[in-house]
Every structure is written in C-alpha cells, then in structure tokens.
Amino acid sequence: MTHLVQSLGAFALSQLAYLGRLGLFFVFVIRGIIRPPTKFMAVVKQIHFIGTKSFFVIGFTAAFTGMVLGLQGYYTLAKFGSEGLLGSGVALSLIRELGPVLSALMVTGRAGSAMCAEIGIMRIDDQIDALECMAIDPFAYLITPKLLASLICLPLLTAFCDVVGIYGGYVIGVDLLGVSPGAYLDGVEHSVVWKDVTMGIVKSLCFAVIMIWICTYKGFYAGIDAGSFGPEEVSQATTDAVVLSSVSILAGDYVVTSILL
Amino acid sequence: MIRKDKSENMRHSNLIEICDLNSHYASRQVLFDIRFGIPHRQITVIMGMSGCGKTTLLRHLIGLKRTSPGEILVEGQDLGGFDEDGMQAYRRRIGVLFQSGALFNSMTVEENIAVPLKVHTRLSHETIQIMALIKLNFLGLAEFGGFMPSQLSGGMRKRAALARALAMDPEILFVDEPSSGLDPITAAGLDLLLLELRDTLGMTIIVVTHELESAFRISDLLVVMDRGRILAVGSPDEIQKSEDVRVKQFLRREADTVEADTADYLSRLMGKGIVRSEQ
C-alpha cells in the first residue's frame, strides 16, 4: 500500500514537473519575441522552411481532399436531389474544419518533426549549451523565430488549402459529375460567411502555437526524463512530438470549434 | 593534499575560487567538497580518469549546472547567486570549447564564428566577416571559412570551435578535453595554441583533460581528481613528486585491480580463480 502511494506520488510529481517545464518553456519562447537577437532574417529563413517547402504537400493534400469531398458529397446529396448544394458542403467543410486541421497536420509531419529532430540533435551535441555559454538566449535564438514563422505561415497555408480544396471539389463535381458550375460557385459564395473564415484563421493560429510548442519542447528537452542524451532519445522525442502534436491539434480543434460556434 | 595550507593565501590572487563544492545527479553524488583556486592569466588543468567528475566541475564553472551546495567565487562574487543578467555578464567574459566542438551544423565555419558577434555587437556585416577571418587566420583555418563543419577533420573542427570560443575575446577560456579524438601531432598543435593564448593575450585558461602529456605540457597549475574528489593540487613538478598512491597510479597509467568483492563474485560465477586486488 505504501509502495503504491509512493509510486502515485512520484508519478504526480514528475507530471507536475513536466507541466511546469512545459509552461516555463512557453513563457521563455514568448519572452524571446521582445529579447535580442533581432529575428528578421531567422524568421524569413523559417518561413521558407515551414511555409514555402510545405506548399506542394499541402496543395496535393488539399486537392485530393476536395476531390473526395466532391465525390462523396455529390452521391450523398444526389439521394435528396440537392446536388446544387455541393459547393456549400465542400467549401464549409474545408474552410471551417479540414483546411486548418489538414494544414496543421501536414506541417507537423513535415516541418514539426524536422524541427524537433534538429533541436534534439543540438541538445545532444552540446550546441544548446554552447549558445548559453555565448550568453545567447536559446529560446529567443532557436524557438521564437519558428513560432513567429508558423504564426505567419499556417493561416496562409490554410487559405491556400481551402482554395485548392474547393477547386478540387469543383473539378469532380462540375467537370466530372455534371453539377452546374453556377450552382457550385453560388453555393460557395452564399454559404461561406466571414465568421467561417475567421474561425479557420483562429484555428490555424492556435494549431501553429500547439505544433511549435510541443515539437520544439520535445526536441529541447530530448532525453531529460530518461537522463541520457543520445540518438535514441532524439528519435523517441521526434515520434512523441508528432503523435502528441497531432492529437493535441485534433483535441484543440474541438475546443476552438465549441468556443467559436 | 599539496598546497592545502596555502589556499587561504591564494584566495585573493585567484580569479575563481571553488569552495566546498558538492554536486549531484538525481540522488547520486558526483563531486565531494571540491576546493581549489584558479589563478589569473595561467593555465589550470583539471585532470583525472574518465568519470571522475571533471566535466561536471566544468559545467559548474561555466554556469550550466547551478544547484549544488558549495560556492564558486568569481572575483569574490558567488556564481550561484548571480541573477540572469549577472550570469549573462559572466558568460560574456568566458569562452567555452566543448569536447564535441558543438559547432552549429547548419552554418559554415565563418557563420559559426559570427554568431556571438552578431548577437552581442552592432558591428556591420563586413566588419564581422573580417573579425571572423582574423580568428580563422589565427587558428590556421583562413581557407576553410566557407566550409560546413561536417566537411572538416576532427582537429580542424576543434580549431574552428576554438575560433568561435575566442570570437568575443574572452577573458577566461574553458576547454573540455582538447586532445580527445585527435592524433598526437594535432593535439600538440592545439596545446601550443593554448600556450600562445596565455602568453600573448594573458588569458586565464581552464582545461579539462585525461591526457597526461598534454596536461604536463601546458599547465601552470594541475588539479588531479579521482572519484569526485580532489587528490592533489599543485604545479606540474609538485604533482610529479606527489606521494599520493592514486596520483602515482594515475601518473604511471596503472589499471585498477579488481576489487575483492568483485573478484569473489566473478570467481563464483566462472568457477575459477581471478586476480585479486592488493590488500
């Protein structure tokens, strides 16, 4: 019994320490926005890495998602004779939900994992210690530019995802299945209101924070729980980062939707 | 312990004074009552076997590990009592050469050297380039500024890392295992560089190593550690003449014999006799 209580206590304390570290990590990253060094070029570099390099991946994902939505939506709506609503269905699905979520998941898989591995390798190779010894704030130098770049890139990638997805639905619905182009575009124009767009933007901003927070945290503290710092810890941290970020993005999606609806 | 009685007299002439420092990793104690002084403008070599706590001590000295009983006094001020600004100010006075070099892999050698200059100065890009080139030239790497760290040999990487550590012209230089993984000629070259830095720039240098030749070649003060404790502190001559059994063993490069308990255990396990430690 005593052993059980001890184990529970130790577990609770370790979780508390973990949450404390996670919270402080975020505070230090935010503090880095106003602390030197200046980050303009670092942010531009990260925009290229997170945004530009994710462009095609998001484009392909969005195109095929829009096409599937067009296909599925058409046959479902056809049962009720409402094929004309296909544009509304595809656009609302993408702008409210799928655009922000898919963009965030794809960026997490492509850039989040790479960021985690990069920072993890810097940790095990003493590069983060080297930064500290040069009196350089590693949070401001390494993490903050990634956060700022993600906050810029993810809403833009989401918008790109929405547009490509809607066009993918158009290609299937209109060009392949014979829905009237006017009905499709009219459905898009009249069903999507500004609130839907802002919801998508707010979601993408939240997902950017979640992705950077978790992925960089996991890299920064790779191996700290195990007390050893090696390649195995970096690979484990990368896996954890992608899984936890993805789950958190989906959970965050529900929370943000329930607040904004 | 050699010089123990002189420690109070040295107190004021030393740049850094380590007083009864203890250190732990989780519940395991790795440093026990460490006490010695690091003099100004000299090379202090901390040596000992692998795992004796040298690098942990170095991490305390550069402020990467802070929570331990004991004090590290830098010009009389406790390093553990520094607030964030105080620690930043201290770190601007130091340069650190890590065992692995710790060069940023995504940057060229020149960009690596420029990092602290870009962050801490308002110098123009051209001036920073010139300063980086001066450091590279000093270390014989002038032609390799545009190379990535992965394109350099082990010795060149060490020298490039040293160039970065010297970028801000530090007052104190900490060097962790400068000779590890290097051939004897390259290692000797690095030693000569350290001597040159002391002689020409008056730098205070603290070197952590287990290489005897290197330690005796460069040191003004030698600190011998064993299992987290200080065995001896003194000049190279004093250490050579030390009567301490473990110091002698270390200097003669003699392996530890198998301890009695371990020998018994192994004997039982293998069913035959095994070498026993000297009683």
JSON list of N, CA, C and O in Angstrom, two decimals, chain B residues 51-72:
[
{"chain": "B", "resi": 51, "resn": "GLY", "atom": "N", "xyz": [35.11, 9.80, -15.96]},
{"chain": "B", "resi": 51, "resn": "GLY", "atom": "CA", "xyz": [34.03, 9.59, -14.98]},
{"chain": "B", "resi": 51, "resn": "GLY", "atom": "C", "xyz": [34.37, 10.10, -13.58]},
{"chain": "B", "resi": 51, "resn": "GLY", "atom": "O", "xyz": [33.61, 9.83, -12.65]},
{"chain": "B", "resi": 52, "resn": "CYS", "atom": "N", "xyz": [35.48, 10.83, -13.44]},
{"chain": "B", "resi": 52, "resn": "CYS", "atom": "CA", "xyz": [35.85, 11.29, -12.09]},
{"chain": "B", "resi": 52, "resn": "CYS", "atom": "C", "xyz": [35.17, 12.60, -11.72]},
{"chain": "B", "resi": 52, "resn": "CYS", "atom": "O", "xyz": [35.33, 13.08, -10.60]},
{"chain": "B", "resi": 53, "resn": "GLY", "atom": "N", "xyz": [34.43, 13.20, -12.64]},
{"chain": "B", "resi": 53, "resn": "GLY", "atom": "CA", "xyz": [33.67, 14.41, -12.32]},
{"chain": "B", "resi": 53, "resn": "GLY", "atom": "C", "xyz": [34.28, 15.68, -12.89]},
{"chain": "B", "resi": 53, "resn": "GLY", "atom": "O", "xyz": [33.83, 16.78, -12.56]},
{"chain": "B", "resi": 54, "resn": "LYS", "atom": "N", "xyz": [35.26, 15.54, -13.79]},
{"chain": "B", "resi": 54, "resn": "LYS", "atom": "CA", "xyz": [35.91, 16.73, -14.36]},
{"chain": "B", "resi": 54, "resn": "LYS", "atom": "C", "xyz": [34.92, 17.59, -15.15]},
{"chain": "B", "resi": 54, "resn": "LYS", "atom": "O", "xyz": [34.85, 18.80, -14.96]},
{"chain": "B", "resi": 55, "resn": "THR", "atom": "N", "xyz": [34.17, 16.92, -16.02]},
{"chain": "B", "resi": 55, "resn": "THR", "atom": "CA", "xyz": [33.26, 17.68, -16.88]},
{"chain": "B", "resi": 55, "resn": "THR", "atom": "C", "xyz": [32.12, 18.28, -16.06]},
{"chain": "B", "resi": 55, "resn": "THR", "atom": "O", "xyz": [31.67, 19.39, -16.34]},
{"chain": "B", "resi": 56, "resn": "THR", "atom": "N", "xyz": [31.69, 17.56, -15.03]},
{"chain": "B", "resi": 56, "resn": "THR", "atom": "CA", "xyz": [30.65, 18.12, -14.15]},
{"chain": "B", "resi": 56, "resn": "THR", "atom": "C", "xyz": [31.17, 19.38, -13.48]},
{"chain": "B", "resi": 56, "resn": "THR", "atom": "O", "xyz": [30.46, 20.39, -13.41]},
{"chain": "B", "resi": 57, "resn": "LEU", "atom": "N", "xyz": [32.41, 19.33, -13.03]},
{"chain": "B", "resi": 57, "resn": "LEU", "atom": "CA", "xyz": [33.02, 20.51, -12.41]},
{"chain": "B", "resi": 57, "resn": "LEU", "atom": "C", "xyz": [33.07, 21.66, -13.42]},
{"chain": "B", "resi": 57, "resn": "LEU", "atom": "O", "xyz": [32.75, 22.81, -13.08]},
{"chain": "B", "resi": 58, "resn": "LEU", "atom": "N", "xyz": [33.44, 21.33, -14.66]},
{"chain": "B", "resi": 58, "resn": "LEU", "atom": "CA", "xyz": [33.49, 22.35, -15.70]},
{"chain": "B", "resi": 58, "resn": "LEU", "atom": "C", "xyz": [32.10, 22.96, -15.92]},
{"chain": "B", "resi": 58, "resn": "LEU", "atom": "O", "xyz": [31.97, 24.17, -16.07]},
{"chain": "B", "resi": 59, "resn": "ARG", "atom": "N", "xyz": [31.08, 22.10, -15.92]},
{"chain": "B", "resi": 59, "resn": "ARG", "atom": "CA", "xyz": [29.71, 22.60, -16.12]},
{"chain": "B", "resi": 59, "resn": "ARG", "atom": "C", "xyz": [29.30, 23.55, -15.00]},
{"chain": "B", "resi": 59, "resn": "ARG", "atom": "O", "xyz": [28.55, 24.49, -15.21]},
{"chain": "B", "resi": 60, "resn": "HIS", "atom": "N", "xyz": [29.79, 23.29, -13.80]},
{"chain": "B", "resi": 60, "resn": "HIS", "atom": "CA", "xyz": [29.54, 24.23, -12.69]},
{"chain": "B", "resi": 60, "resn": "HIS", "atom": "C", "xyz": [30.26, 25.55, -12.95]},
{"chain": "B", "resi": 60, "resn": "HIS", "atom": "O", "xyz": [29.70, 26.62, -12.73]},
{"chain": "B", "resi": 61, "resn": "LEU", "atom": "N", "xyz": [31.49, 25.45, -13.42]},
{"chain": "B", "resi": 61, "resn": "LEU", "atom": "CA", "xyz": [32.30, 26.66, -13.61]},
{"chain": "B", "resi": 61, "resn": "LEU", "atom": "C", "xyz": [31.74, 27.56, -14.71]},
{"chain": "B", "resi": 61, "resn": "LEU", "atom": "O", "xyz": [31.91, 28.78, -14.65]},
{"chain": "B", "resi": 62, "resn": "ILE", "atom": "N", "xyz": [31.07, 26.95, -15.71]},
{"chain": "B", "resi": 62, "resn": "ILE", "atom": "CA", "xyz": [30.52, 27.79, -16.78]},
{"chain": "B", "resi": 62, "resn": "ILE", "atom": "C", "xyz": [29.04, 28.10, -16.56]},
{"chain": "B", "resi": 62, "resn": "ILE", "atom": "O", "xyz": [28.38, 28.66, -17.42]},
{"chain": "B", "resi": 63, "resn": "GLY", "atom": "N", "xyz": [28.54, 27.71, -15.39]},
{"chain": "B", "resi": 63, "resn": "GLY", "atom": "CA", "xyz": [27.18, 28.09, -15.02]},
{"chain": "B", "resi": 63, "resn": "GLY", "atom": "C", "xyz": [26.09, 27.27, -15.66]},
{"chain": "B", "resi": 63, "resn": "GLY", "atom": "O", "xyz": [24.93, 27.67, -15.67]},
{"chain": "B", "resi": 64, "resn": "LEU", "atom": "N", "xyz": [26.43, 26.10, -16.20]},
{"chain": "B", "resi": 64, "resn": "LEU", "atom": "CA", "xyz": [25.40, 25.25, -16.79]},
{"chain": "B", "resi": 64, "resn": "LEU", "atom": "C", "xyz": [24.75, 24.35, -15.76]},
{"chain": "B", "resi": 64, "resn": "LEU", "atom": "O", "xyz": [23.69, 23.79, -15.99]},
{"chain": "B", "resi": 65, "resn": "LYS", "atom": "N", "xyz": [25.42, 24.17, -14.64]},
{"chain": "B", "resi": 65, "resn": "LYS", "atom": "CA", "xyz": [24.86, 23.36, -13.55]},
{"chain": "B", "resi": 65, "resn": "LYS", "atom": "C", "xyz": [25.00, 24.21, -12.30]},
{"chain": "B", "resi": 65, "resn": "LYS", "atom": "O", "xyz": [26.10, 24.60, -11.93]},
{"chain": "B", "resi": 66, "resn": "ARG", "atom": "N", "xyz": [23.88, 24.49, -11.67]},
{"chain": "B", "resi": 66, "resn": "ARG", "atom": "CA", "xyz": [23.94, 25.51, -10.62]},
{"chain": "B", "resi": 66, "resn": "ARG", "atom": "C", "xyz": [23.51, 25.05, -9.24]},
{"chain": "B", "resi": 66, "resn": "ARG", "atom": "O", "xyz": [23.87, 25.68, -8.25]},
{"chain": "B", "resi": 67, "resn": "THR", "atom": "N", "xyz": [22.69, 24.02, -9.19]},
{"chain": "B", "resi": 67, "resn": "THR", "atom": "CA", "xyz": [22.09, 23.71, -7.88]},
{"chain": "B", "resi": 67, "resn": "THR", "atom": "C", "xyz": [22.92, 22.70, -7.11]},
{"chain": "B", "resi": 67, "resn": "THR", "atom": "O", "xyz": [22.73, 21.50, -7.24]},
{"chain": "B", "resi": 68, "resn": "SER", "atom": "N", "xyz": [23.83, 23.17, -6.34]},
{"chain": "B", "resi": 68, "resn": "SER", "atom": "CA", "xyz": [24.64, 22.28, -5.50]},
{"chain": "B", "resi": 68, "resn": "SER", "atom": "C", "xyz": [25.08, 23.04, -4.26]},
{"chain": "B", "resi": 68, "resn": "SER", "atom": "O", "xyz": [25.25, 24.25, -4.32]},
{"chain": "B", "resi": 69, "resn": "PRO", "atom": "N", "xyz": [25.30, 22.34, -3.18]},
{"chain": "B", "resi": 69, "resn": "PRO", "atom": "CA", "xyz": [25.90, 23.04, -2.05]},
{"chain": "B", "resi": 69, "resn": "PRO", "atom": "C", "xyz": [27.34, 23.42, -2.38]},
{"chain": "B", "resi": 69, "resn": "PRO", "atom": "O", "xyz": [28.00, 22.73, -3.15]},
{"chain": "B", "resi": 70, "resn": "GLY", "atom": "N", "xyz": [27.80, 24.49, -1.80]},
{"chain": "B", "resi": 70, "resn": "GLY", "atom": "CA", "xyz": [29.15, 24.97, -2.08]},
{"chain": "B", "resi": 70, "resn": "GLY", "atom": "C", "xyz": [29.11, 26.24, -2.88]},
{"chain": "B", "resi": 70, "resn": "GLY", "atom": "O", "xyz": [28.04, 26.68, -3.32]},
{"chain": "B", "resi": 71, "resn": "GLU", "atom": "N", "xyz": [30.27, 26.83, -3.07]},
{"chain": "B", "resi": 71, "resn": "GLU", "atom": "CA", "xyz": [30.33, 28.13, -3.75]},
{"chain": "B", "resi": 71, "resn": "GLU", "atom": "C", "xyz": [31.40, 28.12, -4.84]},
{"chain": "B", "resi": 71, "resn": "GLU", "atom": "O", "xyz": [32.43, 27.47, -4.69]},
{"chain": "B", "resi": 72, "resn": "ILE", "atom": "N", "xyz": [31.12, 28.87, -5.90]},
{"chain": "B", "resi": 72, "resn": "ILE", "atom": "CA", "xyz": [32.16, 29.18, -6.87]},
{"chain": "B", "resi": 72, "resn": "ILE", "atom": "C", "xyz": [32.25, 30.71, -6.89]},
{"chain": "B", "resi": 72, "resn": "ILE", "atom": "O", "xyz": [31.28, 31.37, -7.28]}
]
